[in-house]
mmCIF file of N, CA, C and O in Angstrom:
data_model
loop_
_atom_site.group_PDB
_atom_site.id
_atom_site.type_symbol
_atom_site.label_atom_id
_atom_site.label_comp_id
_atom_site.label_asym_id
_atom_site.label_seq_id
_atom_site.Cartn_x
_atom_site.Cartn_y
_atom_site.Cartn_z
ATOM 1 N N MET P 7 -39.835 92.202 -12.390
ATOM 2 C CA MET P 7 -41.205 92.336 -11.914
ATOM 3 C C MET P 7 -40.664 91.365 -10.324
ATOM 4 O O MET P 7 -40.091 91.020 -10.263
ATOM 5 N N GLY P 8 -41.199 92.172 -9.337
ATOM 6 C CA GLY P 8 -40.612 92.429 -7.885
ATOM 7 C C GLY P 8 -41.769 90.678 -7.513
ATOM 8 O O GLY P 8 -42.103 90.574 -8.044
ATOM 9 N N ASN P 9 -40.572 89.713 -7.074
ATOM 10 C CA ASN P 9 -40.411 88.550 -6.556
ATOM 11 C C ASN P 9 -42.553 88.979 -5.342
ATOM 12 O O ASN P 9 -43.369 88.632 -5.541
ATOM 13 N N LYS P 10 -43.094 89.929 -4.482
ATOM 14 C CA LYS P 10 -43.831 90.313 -3.881
ATOM 15 C C LYS P 10 -45.097 90.497 -4.948
ATOM 16 O O LYS P 10 -45.917 90.244 -4.670
ATOM 17 N N VAL P 11 -44.616 90.717 -5.484
ATOM 18 C CA VAL P 11 -46.134 91.972 -6.883
ATOM 19 C C VAL P 11 -46.526 90.469 -7.243
ATOM 20 O O VAL P 11 -47.792 89.784 -7.790
ATOM 21 N N ILE P 12 -45.259 89.232 -8.027
ATOM 22 C CA ILE P 12 -45.978 88.081 -8.455
ATOM 23 C C ILE P 12 -46.988 87.043 -7.230
ATOM 24 O O ILE P 12 -47.773 86.817 -7.609
ATOM 25 N N LYS P 13 -46.601 87.032 -5.708
ATOM 26 C CA LYS P 13 -47.267 86.401 -4.883
ATOM 27 C C LYS P 13 -48.207 87.337 -5.135
ATOM 28 O O LYS P 13 -49.361 86.267 -4.582
ATOM 29 N N PHE P 14 -47.657 88.417 -5.028
ATOM 30 C CA PHE P 14 -49.861 89.361 -4.235
ATOM 31 C C PHE P 14 -50.585 88.807 -5.576
ATOM 32 O O PHE P 14 -51.829 88.842 -5.571
ATOM 33 N N TRP P 15 -49.995 88.828 -6.962
ATOM 34 C CA TRP P 15 -51.149 88.620 -8.346
ATOM 35 C C TRP P 15 -51.261 87.243 -7.593
ATOM 36 O O TRP P 15 -52.522 86.965 -8.281
ATOM 37 N N THR P 16 -50.379 86.915 -7.687
ATOM 38 C CA THR P 16 -51.199 84.892 -7.357
ATOM 39 C C THR P 16 -52.294 84.808 -6.283
ATOM 40 O O THR P 16 -53.132 84.117 -6.482
ATOM 41 N N ARG P 17 -51.986 85.598 -5.186
ATOM 42 C CA ARG P 17 -53.401 85.574 -3.895
ATOM 43 C C ARG P 17 -54.334 86.202 -4.687
ATOM 44 O O ARG P 17 -55.308 85.889 -4.500
ATOM 45 N N ILE P 18 -54.360 86.975 -5.437
ATOM 46 C CA ILE P 18 -55.810 88.393 -5.785
ATOM 47 C C ILE P 18 -56.384 86.760 -6.986
ATOM 48 O O ILE P 18 -57.420 87.217 -7.616
ATOM 49 N N GLN P 19 -55.903 86.106 -7.799
ATOM 50 C CA GLN P 19 -56.507 85.588 -8.811
ATOM 51 C C GLN P 19 -56.724 83.862 -8.203
ATOM 52 O O GLN P 19 -57.606 83.636 -8.458
ATOM 53 N N GLU P 20 -56.380 83.795 -6.449
ATOM 54 C CA GLU P 20 -57.101 82.556 -6.167
ATOM 55 C C GLU P 20 -58.051 82.867 -5.173
ATOM 56 O O GLU P 20 -57.781 82.274 -3.613
ATOM 57 N N VAL P 21 -58.990 83.511 -4.859
ATOM 58 C CA VAL P 21 -59.356 84.887 -4.124
ATOM 59 C C VAL P 21 -60.996 83.390 -3.650
ATOM 60 O O VAL P 21 -61.306 83.079 -4.798
ATOM 61 N N PRO P 22 -60.843 82.882 -2.507
ATOM 62 C CA PRO P 22 -61.215 82.538 -2.391
ATOM 63 C C PRO P 22 -62.520 83.286 -1.807
ATOM 64 O O PRO P 22 -62.832 84.415 -2.024
ATOM 65 N N LYS P 23 -64.087 82.369 -1.084
ATOM 66 C CA LYS P 23 -65.359 83.449 -1.069
ATOM 67 C C LYS P 23 -64.941 84.651 -0.127
ATOM 68 O O LYS P 23 -65.427 85.895 -0.234
ATOM 69 N N ARG P 24 -63.927 84.844 0.640
ATOM 70 C CA ARG P 24 -64.112 85.639 1.537
ATOM 71 C C ARG P 24 -62.211 85.988 0.782
ATOM 72 O O ARG P 24 -61.632 85.331 1.280
ATOM 73 N N SER P 25 -62.106 87.669 1.194
ATOM 74 C CA SER P 25 -60.792 87.350 0.772
ATOM 75 C C SER P 25 -60.047 87.366 2.418
ATOM 76 O O SER P 25 -60.350 88.154 4.012
ATOM 77 N N ASP P 26 -58.454 88.138 2.006
ATOM 78 C CA ASP P 26 -57.882 88.728 3.076
ATOM 79 C C ASP P 26 -56.627 89.007 3.097
ATOM 80 O O ASP P 26 -56.027 90.280 3.404
ATOM 81 N N ILE P 27 -57.196 90.104 1.785
ATOM 82 C CA ILE P 27 -56.311 91.180 1.240
ATOM 83 C C ILE P 27 -57.362 92.501 2.103
ATOM 84 O O ILE P 27 -58.360 92.862 1.617
ATOM 85 N N THR P 28 -56.277 93.445 2.656
ATOM 86 C CA THR P 28 -57.171 94.949 3.012
ATOM 87 C C THR P 28 -56.623 95.913 1.483
ATOM 88 O O THR P 28 -56.222 95.481 0.635
ATOM 89 N N MET P 29 -57.373 96.906 2.420
ATOM 90 C CA MET P 29 -57.815 97.571 1.426
ATOM 91 C C MET P 29 -56.227 98.421 0.656
ATOM 92 O O MET P 29 -55.510 98.825 0.042
ATOM 93 N N VAL P 30 -55.230 99.070 1.363
ATOM 94 C CA VAL P 30 -53.517 99.127 1.595
ATOM 95 C C VAL P 30 -53.144 98.532 0.875
ATOM 96 O O VAL P 30 -52.582 98.759 -0.016
ATOM 97 N N GLU P 31 -52.988 96.917 1.013
ATOM 98 C CA GLU P 31 -51.851 96.242 0.517
ATOM 99 C C GLU P 31 -52.606 96.465 -0.851
ATOM 100 O O GLU P 31 -51.918 96.144 -2.027
ATOM 101 N N LEU P 32 -54.298 95.916 -1.602
ATOM 102 C CA LEU P 32 -55.136 96.821 -2.868
ATOM 103 C C LEU P 32 -54.430 97.671 -3.081
ATOM 104 O O LEU P 32 -54.202 97.452 -4.446
ATOM 105 N N ASP P 33 -55.013 98.367 -2.599
ATOM 106 C CA ASP P 33 -54.220 100.090 -3.369
ATOM 107 C C ASP P 33 -52.734 100.208 -3.822
ATOM 108 O O ASP P 33 -52.354 100.208 -4.854
ATOM 109 N N ARG P 34 -52.072 100.282 -3.241
ATOM 110 C CA ARG P 34 -50.522 99.320 -3.163
ATOM 111 C C ARG P 34 -50.230 98.841 -4.691
ATOM 112 O O ARG P 34 -49.254 99.352 -5.271
ATOM 113 N N PHE P 35 -51.169 97.421 -4.350
ATOM 114 C CA PHE P 35 -50.425 97.246 -6.133
ATOM 115 C C PHE P 35 -51.444 97.937 -7.157
ATOM 116 O O PHE P 35 -50.727 97.301 -7.948
ATOM 117 N N MET P 36 -52.519 97.849 -6.868
ATOM 118 C CA MET P 36 -53.050 98.318 -7.199
ATOM 119 C C MET P 36 -52.284 99.976 -8.458
ATOM 120 O O MET P 36 -52.099 99.731 -9.819
ATOM 121 N N ILE P 37 -52.008 100.227 -7.876
ATOM 122 C CA ILE P 37 -50.755 101.547 -8.551
ATOM 123 C C ILE P 37 -49.560 101.208 -8.755
ATOM 124 O O ILE P 37 -49.649 102.211 -10.518
ATOM 125 N N ASN P 38 -48.518 100.152 -7.865
ATOM 126 C CA ASN P 38 -47.904 99.842 -8.616
ATOM 127 C C ASN P 38 -48.155 98.921 -10.124
ATOM 128 O O ASN P 38 -46.865 98.673 -11.143
ATOM 129 N N SER P 39 -49.129 98.320 -10.317
ATOM 130 C CA SER P 39 -49.230 98.092 -11.492
ATOM 131 C C SER P 39 -49.804 98.900 -12.897
ATOM 132 O O SER P 39 -50.234 98.187 -13.542
ATOM 133 N N GLY P 40 -50.097 99.987 -12.651
ATOM 134 C CA GLY P 40 -49.964 101.198 -13.360
ATOM 135 C C GLY P 40 -51.893 101.118 -13.718
ATOM 136 O O GLY P 40 -51.643 102.507 -14.664
ATOM 137 N N PHE P 41 -51.866 100.814 -12.674
ATOM 138 C CA PHE P 41 -53.436 101.769 -12.522
ATOM 139 C C PHE P 41 -54.773 103.075 -11.740
ATOM 140 O O PHE P 41 -52.622 103.590 -11.006
ATOM 141 N N LYS P 42 -54.543 104.447 -11.765
ATOM 142 C CA LYS P 42 -54.073 105.430 -11.052
ATOM 143 C C LYS P 42 -55.104 105.672 -10.654
ATOM 144 O O LYS P 42 -56.482 105.287 -10.785
ATOM 145 N N LYS P 43 -55.063 106.721 -9.524
ATOM 146 C CA LYS P 43 -56.476 106.655 -8.442
ATOM 147 C C LYS P 43 -56.864 107.683 -8.313
ATOM 148 O O LYS P 43 -56.027 108.750 -8.830
ATOM 149 N N ARG P 44 -57.704 107.818 -9.054
ATOM 150 C CA ARG P 44 -58.614 108.739 -9.117
ATOM 151 C C ARG P 44 -59.196 110.031 -8.746
ATOM 152 O O ARG P 44 -58.294 111.027 -8.559
ATOM 153 N N ARG P 45 -59.680 109.386 -7.467
ATOM 154 C CA ARG P 45 -60.267 110.187 -6.070
ATOM 155 C C ARG P 45 -60.326 108.742 -5.186
ATOM 156 O O ARG P 45 -61.243 107.586 -5.873
ATOM 157 N N GLN P 46 -60.677 109.910 -4.310
ATOM 158 C CA GLN P 46 -61.333 109.209 -3.129
ATOM 159 C C GLN P 46 -61.811 109.995 -1.641
ATOM 160 O O GLN P 46 -62.010 110.401 -1.718
ATOM 161 N N ASN P 47 -63.057 109.275 -1.972
ATOM 162 C CA ASN P 47 -64.562 110.190 -1.780
ATOM 163 C C ASN P 47 -65.061 109.523 -0.372
ATOM 164 O O ASN P 47 -65.580 108.108 -0.278
ATOM 165 N N SER P 48 -64.496 109.404 0.718
ATOM 166 C CA SER P 48 -65.385 108.956 1.507
ATOM 167 C C SER P 48 -64.929 108.100 2.056
ATOM 168 O O SER P 48 -63.587 107.087 1.788
ATOM 169 N N SER P 49 -66.033 106.191 1.287
ATOM 170 C CA SER P 49 -64.820 104.999 1.499
ATOM 171 C C SER P 49 -65.296 104.230 0.398
ATOM 172 O O SER P 49 -64.875 103.890 -0.015
ATOM 173 N N HIS P 50 -65.360 105.246 -0.945
ATOM 174 C CA HIS P 50 -64.892 105.080 -2.039
ATOM 175 C C HIS P 50 -64.189 105.439 -2.839
ATOM 176 O O HIS P 50 -63.665 106.352 -2.816
ATOM 177 N N ARG P 51 -63.040 104.896 -3.265
ATOM 178 C CA ARG P 51 -62.092 104.907 -4.449
ATOM 179 C C ARG P 51 -61.239 104.270 -5.247
ATOM 180 O O ARG P 51 -62.619 103.431 -6.480
ATOM 181 N N ILE P 52 -61.953 105.581 -6.276
ATOM 182 C CA ILE P 52 -61.096 105.328 -7.669
ATOM 183 C C ILE P 52 -60.342 105.479 -8.285
ATOM 184 O O ILE P 52 -60.409 105.844 -8.741
ATOM 185 N N TYR P 53 -60.912 104.223 -9.726
ATOM 186 C CA TYR P 53 -59.342 103.918 -10.147
ATOM 187 C C TYR P 53 -59.816 103.121 -11.790
ATOM 188 O O TYR P 53 -60.816 103.465 -12.153
ATOM 189 N N SER P 54 -58.187 104.123 -12.413
ATOM 190 C CA SER P 54 -58.627 104.026 -13.865
ATOM 191 C C SER P 54 -57.683 103.435 -14.809
ATOM 192 O O SER P 54 -56.118 103.739 -13.981
ATOM 193 N N ILE P 55 -57.464 102.644 -15.583
ATOM 194 C CA ILE P 55 -56.727 101.778 -16.411
ATOM 195 C C ILE P 55 -57.144 101.420 -17.753
ATOM 196 O O ILE P 55 -57.828 101.598 -18.207
ATOM 197 N N GLY P 56 -56.098 102.768 -18.822
ATOM 198 C CA GLY P 56 -56.783 102.701 -19.879
ATOM 199 C C GLY P 56 -58.605 103.283 -19.956
ATOM 200 O O GLY P 56 -58.435 104.119 -19.813
ATOM 201 N N GLU P 57 -59.171 102.356 -20.604
ATOM 202 C CA GLU P 57 -60.677 102.905 -20.750
ATOM 203 C C GLU P 57 -61.845 103.404 -19.581
ATOM 204 O O GLU P 57 -62.558 102.904 -19.558
ATOM 205 N N ASP P 58 -60.789 101.565 -19.100
ATOM 206 C CA ASP P 58 -61.599 101.067 -17.492
ATOM 207 C C ASP P 58 -61.709 101.944 -16.818
ATOM 208 O O ASP P 58 -60.981 102.542 -15.811
ATOM 209 N N VAL P 59 -62.845 102.608 -15.307
ATOM 210 C CA VAL P 59 -62.879 102.674 -14.360
ATOM 211 C C VAL P 59 -63.625 102.393 -14.212
ATOM 212 O O VAL P 59 -64.540 101.330 -13.591
ATOM 213 N N ILE P 60 -62.692 102.330 -12.237
ATOM 214 C CA ILE P 60 -63.246 100.735 -11.118
ATOM 215 C C ILE P 60 -63.661 101.666 -9.290
ATOM 216 O O ILE P 60 -62.917 102.388 -9.383
ATOM 217 N N THR P 61 -65.145 101.262 -8.995
ATOM 218 C CA THR P 61 -64.841 101.847 -7.716
ATOM 219 C C THR P 61 -64.619 100.243 -6.895
ATOM 220 O O THR P 61 -65.358 99.782 -7.452
ATOM 221 N N ILE P 62 -64.171 100.990 -5.505
ATOM 222 C CA ILE P 62 -64.263 100.269 -4.484
ATOM 223 C C ILE P 62 -64.475 100.697 -3.797
ATOM 224 O O ILE P 62 -64.346 101.724 -3.006
ATOM 225 N N ALA P 63 -65.766 100.035 -3.252
ATOM 226 C CA ALA P 63 -66.232 101.129 -1.792
ATOM 227 C C ALA P 63 -65.658 99.716 -0.100
ATOM 228 O O ALA P 63 -65.969 98.780 -0.329
ATOM 229 N N CYS P 64 -64.449 100.240 0.689
ATOM 230 C CA CYS P 64 -64.295 99.977 1.264
ATOM 231 C C CYS P 64 -64.213 100.950 2.567
ATOM 232 O O CYS P 64 -64.003 102.228 2.517
ATOM 233 N N HIS P 65 -64.552 101.001 3.858
ATOM 234 C CA HIS P 65 -64.558 102.111 4.282
ATOM 235 C C HIS P 65 -63.839 102.378 5.411
ATOM 236 O O HIS P 65 -63.468 103.678 5.761
ATOM 237 N N SER P 66 -62.474 101.548 6.180
ATOM 238 C CA SER P 66 -61.656 101.730 6.093
ATOM 239 C C SER P 66 -59.699 100.907 5.488
ATOM 240 O O SER P 66 -60.139 100.313 4.717
ATOM 241 N N ASN P 67 -59.026 101.793 5.919
ATOM 242 C CA ASN P 67 -57.668 100.586 5.223
ATOM 243 C C ASN P 67 -57.366 99.758 5.772
ATOM 244 O O ASN P 67 -56.901 98.092 4.537
ATOM 245 N N LYS P 68 -57.619 99.479 7.168
ATOM 246 C CA LYS P 68 -57.745 97.577 7.401
ATOM 247 C C LYS P 68 -58.641 96.516 7.031
ATOM 248 O O LYS P 68 -58.216 95.682 7.625
ATOM 249 N N GLU P 69 -60.144 96.915 7.066
ATOM 250 C CA GLU P 69 -60.565 96.290 6.271
ATOM 251 C C GLU P 69 -60.695 95.133 5.395
ATOM 252 O O GLU P 69 -59.797 95.952 4.076
ATOM 253 N N LYS P 70 -61.270 94.200 5.306
ATOM 254 C CA LYS P 70 -60.590 92.715 3.718
ATOM 255 C C LYS P 70 -61.660 93.717 2.793
ATOM 256 O O LYS P 70 -62.987 94.008 2.652
ATOM 257 N N VAL P 71 -60.938 93.417 1.487
ATOM 258 C CA VAL P 71 -61.613 93.400 0.277
ATOM 259 C C VAL P 71 -62.309 92.629 -0.088
ATOM 260 O O VAL P 71 -62.298 91.999 0.083
ATOM 261 N N LYS P 72 -63.720 93.088 -0.584
ATOM 262 C CA LYS P 72 -65.040 91.800 -1.286
ATOM 263 C C LYS P 72 -63.995 91.009 -2.253
ATOM 264 O O LYS P 72 -63.063 92.183 -2.917
ATOM 265 N N SER P 73 -64.945 89.756 -2.318
ATOM 266 C CA SER P 73 -64.339 89.743 -3.644
ATOM 267 C C SER P 73 -64.674 89.394 -4.775
ATOM 268 O O SER P 73 -63.522 89.727 -5.846
ATOM 269 N N ALA P 74 -65.535 90.323 -5.186
ATOM 270 C CA ALA P 74 -65.924 90.962 -6.270
ATOM 271 C C ALA P 74 -64.939 92.173 -6.683
ATOM 272 O O ALA P 74 -65.225 92.001 -8.160
ATOM 273 N N TYR P 75 -64.324 92.740 -5.865
ATOM 274 C CA TYR P 75 -63.541 93.722 -6.290
ATOM 275 C C TYR P 75 -61.884 93.180 -6.604
ATOM 276 O O TYR P 75 -61.780 93.753 -8.217
ATOM 277 N N LEU P 76 -61.856 92.251 -5.887
ATOM 278 C CA LEU P 76 -60.740 90.944 -6.619
ATOM 279 C C LEU P 76 -60.991 90.744 -7.708
ATOM 280 O O LEU P 76 -59.826 90.820 -8.401
ATOM 281 N N ARG P 77 -62.157 90.248 -8.028
ATOM 282 C CA ARG P 77 -61.840 90.256 -9.183
ATOM 283 C C ARG P 77 -62.357 90.930 -10.706
ATOM 284 O O ARG P 77 -61.551 90.020 -11.146
ATOM 285 N N LYS P 78 -62.990 91.950 -10.683
ATOM 286 C CA LYS P 78 -62.767 92.851 -11.146
ATOM 287 C C LYS P 78 -61.009 93.159 -11.627
ATOM 288 O O LYS P 78 -60.900 93.545 -12.546
ATOM 289 N N VAL P 79 -60.197 93.428 -10.727
ATOM 290 C CA VAL P 79 -59.228 93.875 -10.393
ATOM 291 C C VAL P 79 -58.645 92.855 -11.268
ATOM 292 O O VAL P 79 -57.866 93.407 -12.844
ATOM 293 N N ALA P 80 -59.347 91.571 -10.964
ATOM 294 C CA ALA P 80 -57.986 90.377 -11.764
ATOM 295 C C ALA P 80 -58.228 90.570 -13.504
ATOM 296 O O ALA P 80 -57.307 90.402 -13.769
ATOM 297 N N GLU P 81 -59.624 90.975 -13.795
ATOM 298 C CA GLU P 81 -59.722 91.167 -15.045
ATOM 299 C C GLU P 81 -59.267 91.912 -15.665
ATOM 300 O O GLU P 81 -58.810 91.750 -16.904
ATOM 301 N N LEU P 82 -59.276 92.731 -14.904
ATOM 302 C CA LEU P 82 -58.676 94.814 -15.452
ATOM 303 C C LEU P 82 -57.128 94.245 -16.228
ATOM 304 O O LEU P 82 -56.584 94.315 -17.388
ATOM 305 N N ILE P 83 -55.334 93.249 -15.247
ATOM 306 C CA ILE P 83 -55.353 93.111 -15.577
ATOM 307 C C ILE P 83 -55.054 92.551 -16.464
ATOM 308 O O ILE P 83 -53.426 92.303 -17.068
ATOM 309 N N ARG P 84 -55.874 91.119 -16.347
ATOM 310 C CA ARG P 84 -55.294 90.253 -17.807
ATOM 311 C C ARG P 84 -55.947 90.659 -18.850
ATOM 312 O O ARG P 84 -55.166 90.622 -20.199
ATOM 313 N N LYS P 85 -57.002 91.412 -18.585
ATOM 314 C CA LYS P 85 -57.355 92.320 -20.090
ATOM 315 C C LYS P 85 -55.825 93.351 -21.298
ATOM 316 O O LYS P 85 -56.481 92.968 -21.855
ATOM 317 N N TYR P 86 -55.207 93.638 -20.037
ATOM 318 C CA TYR P 86 -54.274 94.862 -20.290
ATOM 319 C C TYR P 86 -52.747 94.201 -20.515
ATOM 320 O O TYR P 86 -51.783 94.884 -21.101
ATOM 321 N N GLY P 87 -52.956 92.702 -19.941
ATOM 322 C CA GLY P 87 -51.469 91.834 -19.572
ATOM 323 C C GLY P 87 -50.819 92.272 -18.823
ATOM 324 O O GLY P 87 -49.862 92.116 -19.871
ATOM 325 N N ILE P 88 -50.794 92.909 -18.735
ATOM 326 C CA ILE P 88 -49.931 93.579 -16.846
ATOM 327 C C ILE P 88 -48.875 92.394 -16.355
ATOM 328 O O ILE P 88 -48.062 93.199 -16.883
ATOM 329 N N TYR P 89 -49.874 91.083 -16.680
ATOM 330 C CA TYR P 89 -48.446 91.118 -15.798
ATOM 331 C C TYR P 89 -49.025 89.605 -16.636
ATOM 332 O O TYR P 89 -49.906 88.159 -15.814
ATOM 333 N N ASN P 90 -47.980 88.870 -18.077
ATOM 334 C CA ASN P 90 -48.329 87.819 -18.413
ATOM 335 C C ASN P 90 -48.298 86.494 -18.145
ATOM 336 O O ASN P 90 -47.587 86.250 -17.118
ATOM 337 N N GLU P 91 -48.992 85.822 -18.176
ATOM 338 C CA GLU P 91 -49.063 83.849 -17.334
ATOM 339 C C GLU P 91 -47.929 82.938 -18.268
ATOM 340 O O GLU P 91 -47.683 82.284 -18.033
ATOM 341 N N ASN P 92 -47.804 83.832 -18.842
ATOM 342 C CA ASN P 92 -47.181 82.889 -20.013
ATOM 343 C C ASN P 92 -46.440 82.982 -21.246
ATOM 344 O O ASN P 92 -47.042 82.874 -22.198
ATOM 345 N N PRO P 93 -45.978 84.382 -20.933
ATOM 346 C CA PRO P 93 -45.527 85.209 -21.992
ATOM 347 C C PRO P 93 -44.372 84.875 -23.064
ATOM 348 O O PRO P 93 -44.331 85.098 -24.148
ATOM 349 N N LYS P 94 -44.432 84.026 -23.312
ATOM 350 C CA LYS P 94 -42.986 83.329 -24.113
ATOM 351 C C LYS P 94 -44.689 82.841 -25.835
ATOM 352 O O LYS P 94 -44.520 83.364 -26.717
ATOM 353 N N GLN P 95 -45.326 81.912 -25.177
ATOM 354 C CA GLN P 95 -46.955 81.935 -25.278
ATOM 355 C C GLN P 95 -47.286 83.575 -26.321
ATOM 356 O O GLN P 95 -47.746 83.047 -27.419
ATOM 357 N N GLU P 96 -47.674 84.278 -26.116
ATOM 358 C CA GLU P 96 -48.195 85.309 -26.372
ATOM 359 C C GLU P 96 -47.148 86.546 -27.174
ATOM 360 O O GLU P 96 -47.547 86.941 -28.627
ATOM 361 N N GLU P 97 -46.010 85.838 -26.938
ATOM 362 C CA GLU P 97 -44.441 86.425 -28.197
ATOM 363 C C GLU P 97 -44.889 84.881 -29.485
ATOM 364 O O GLU P 97 -45.467 85.688 -30.726
ATOM 365 N N GLU P 98 -45.519 84.099 -29.426
ATOM 366 C CA GLU P 98 -45.358 83.565 -30.340
ATOM 367 C C GLU P 98 -46.537 83.376 -31.083
ATOM 368 O O GLU P 98 -46.460 83.726 -32.061
ATOM 369 N N ASN P 99 -47.577 84.562 -30.186
ATOM 370 C CA ASN P 99 -48.623 84.276 -31.085
ATOM 371 C C ASN P 99 -48.404 86.106 -32.166
ATOM 372 O O ASN P 99 -49.611 85.802 -32.764
ATOM 373 N N ALA P 100 -47.872 86.592 -30.999
ATOM 374 C CA ALA P 100 -47.983 87.597 -32.230
ATOM 375 C C ALA P 100 -46.897 88.097 -33.021
ATOM 376 O O ALA P 100 -46.822 88.471 -34.352
ATOM 377 N N GLU P 101 -46.284 87.124 -33.725
ATOM 378 C CA GLU P 101 -45.423 86.320 -34.862
ATOM 379 C C GLU P 101 -46.081 85.993 -35.803
ATOM 380 O O GLU P 101 -45.846 86.190 -36.755
ATOM 381 N N ILE P 102 -47.521 84.791 -35.354
ATOM 382 C CA ILE P 102 -48.189 84.309 -36.117
ATOM 383 C C ILE P 102 -48.480 85.326 -37.123
ATOM 384 O O ILE P 102 -49.225 86.652 -37.345
#
């Protein structure tokens, strides 16, 4: 896993009330993280991962993404264990 991806994942987890992440950055990160872009209809982008679907409304690629969407993306990444925060701990739990 690249260093840039880890840094971006850290940025998403530390989202303040207002985001500094653009739609282009988030789109690239989500696709690299295993999300599939199902459709883009004007200002709505629809992604899926596993059985979950997320719709992100953003009017332009340079527009800042709302923090609520970033929290939802982070929640799905944690749910699917894409970026394990402590891989050793998860390996130990798997052995038990």
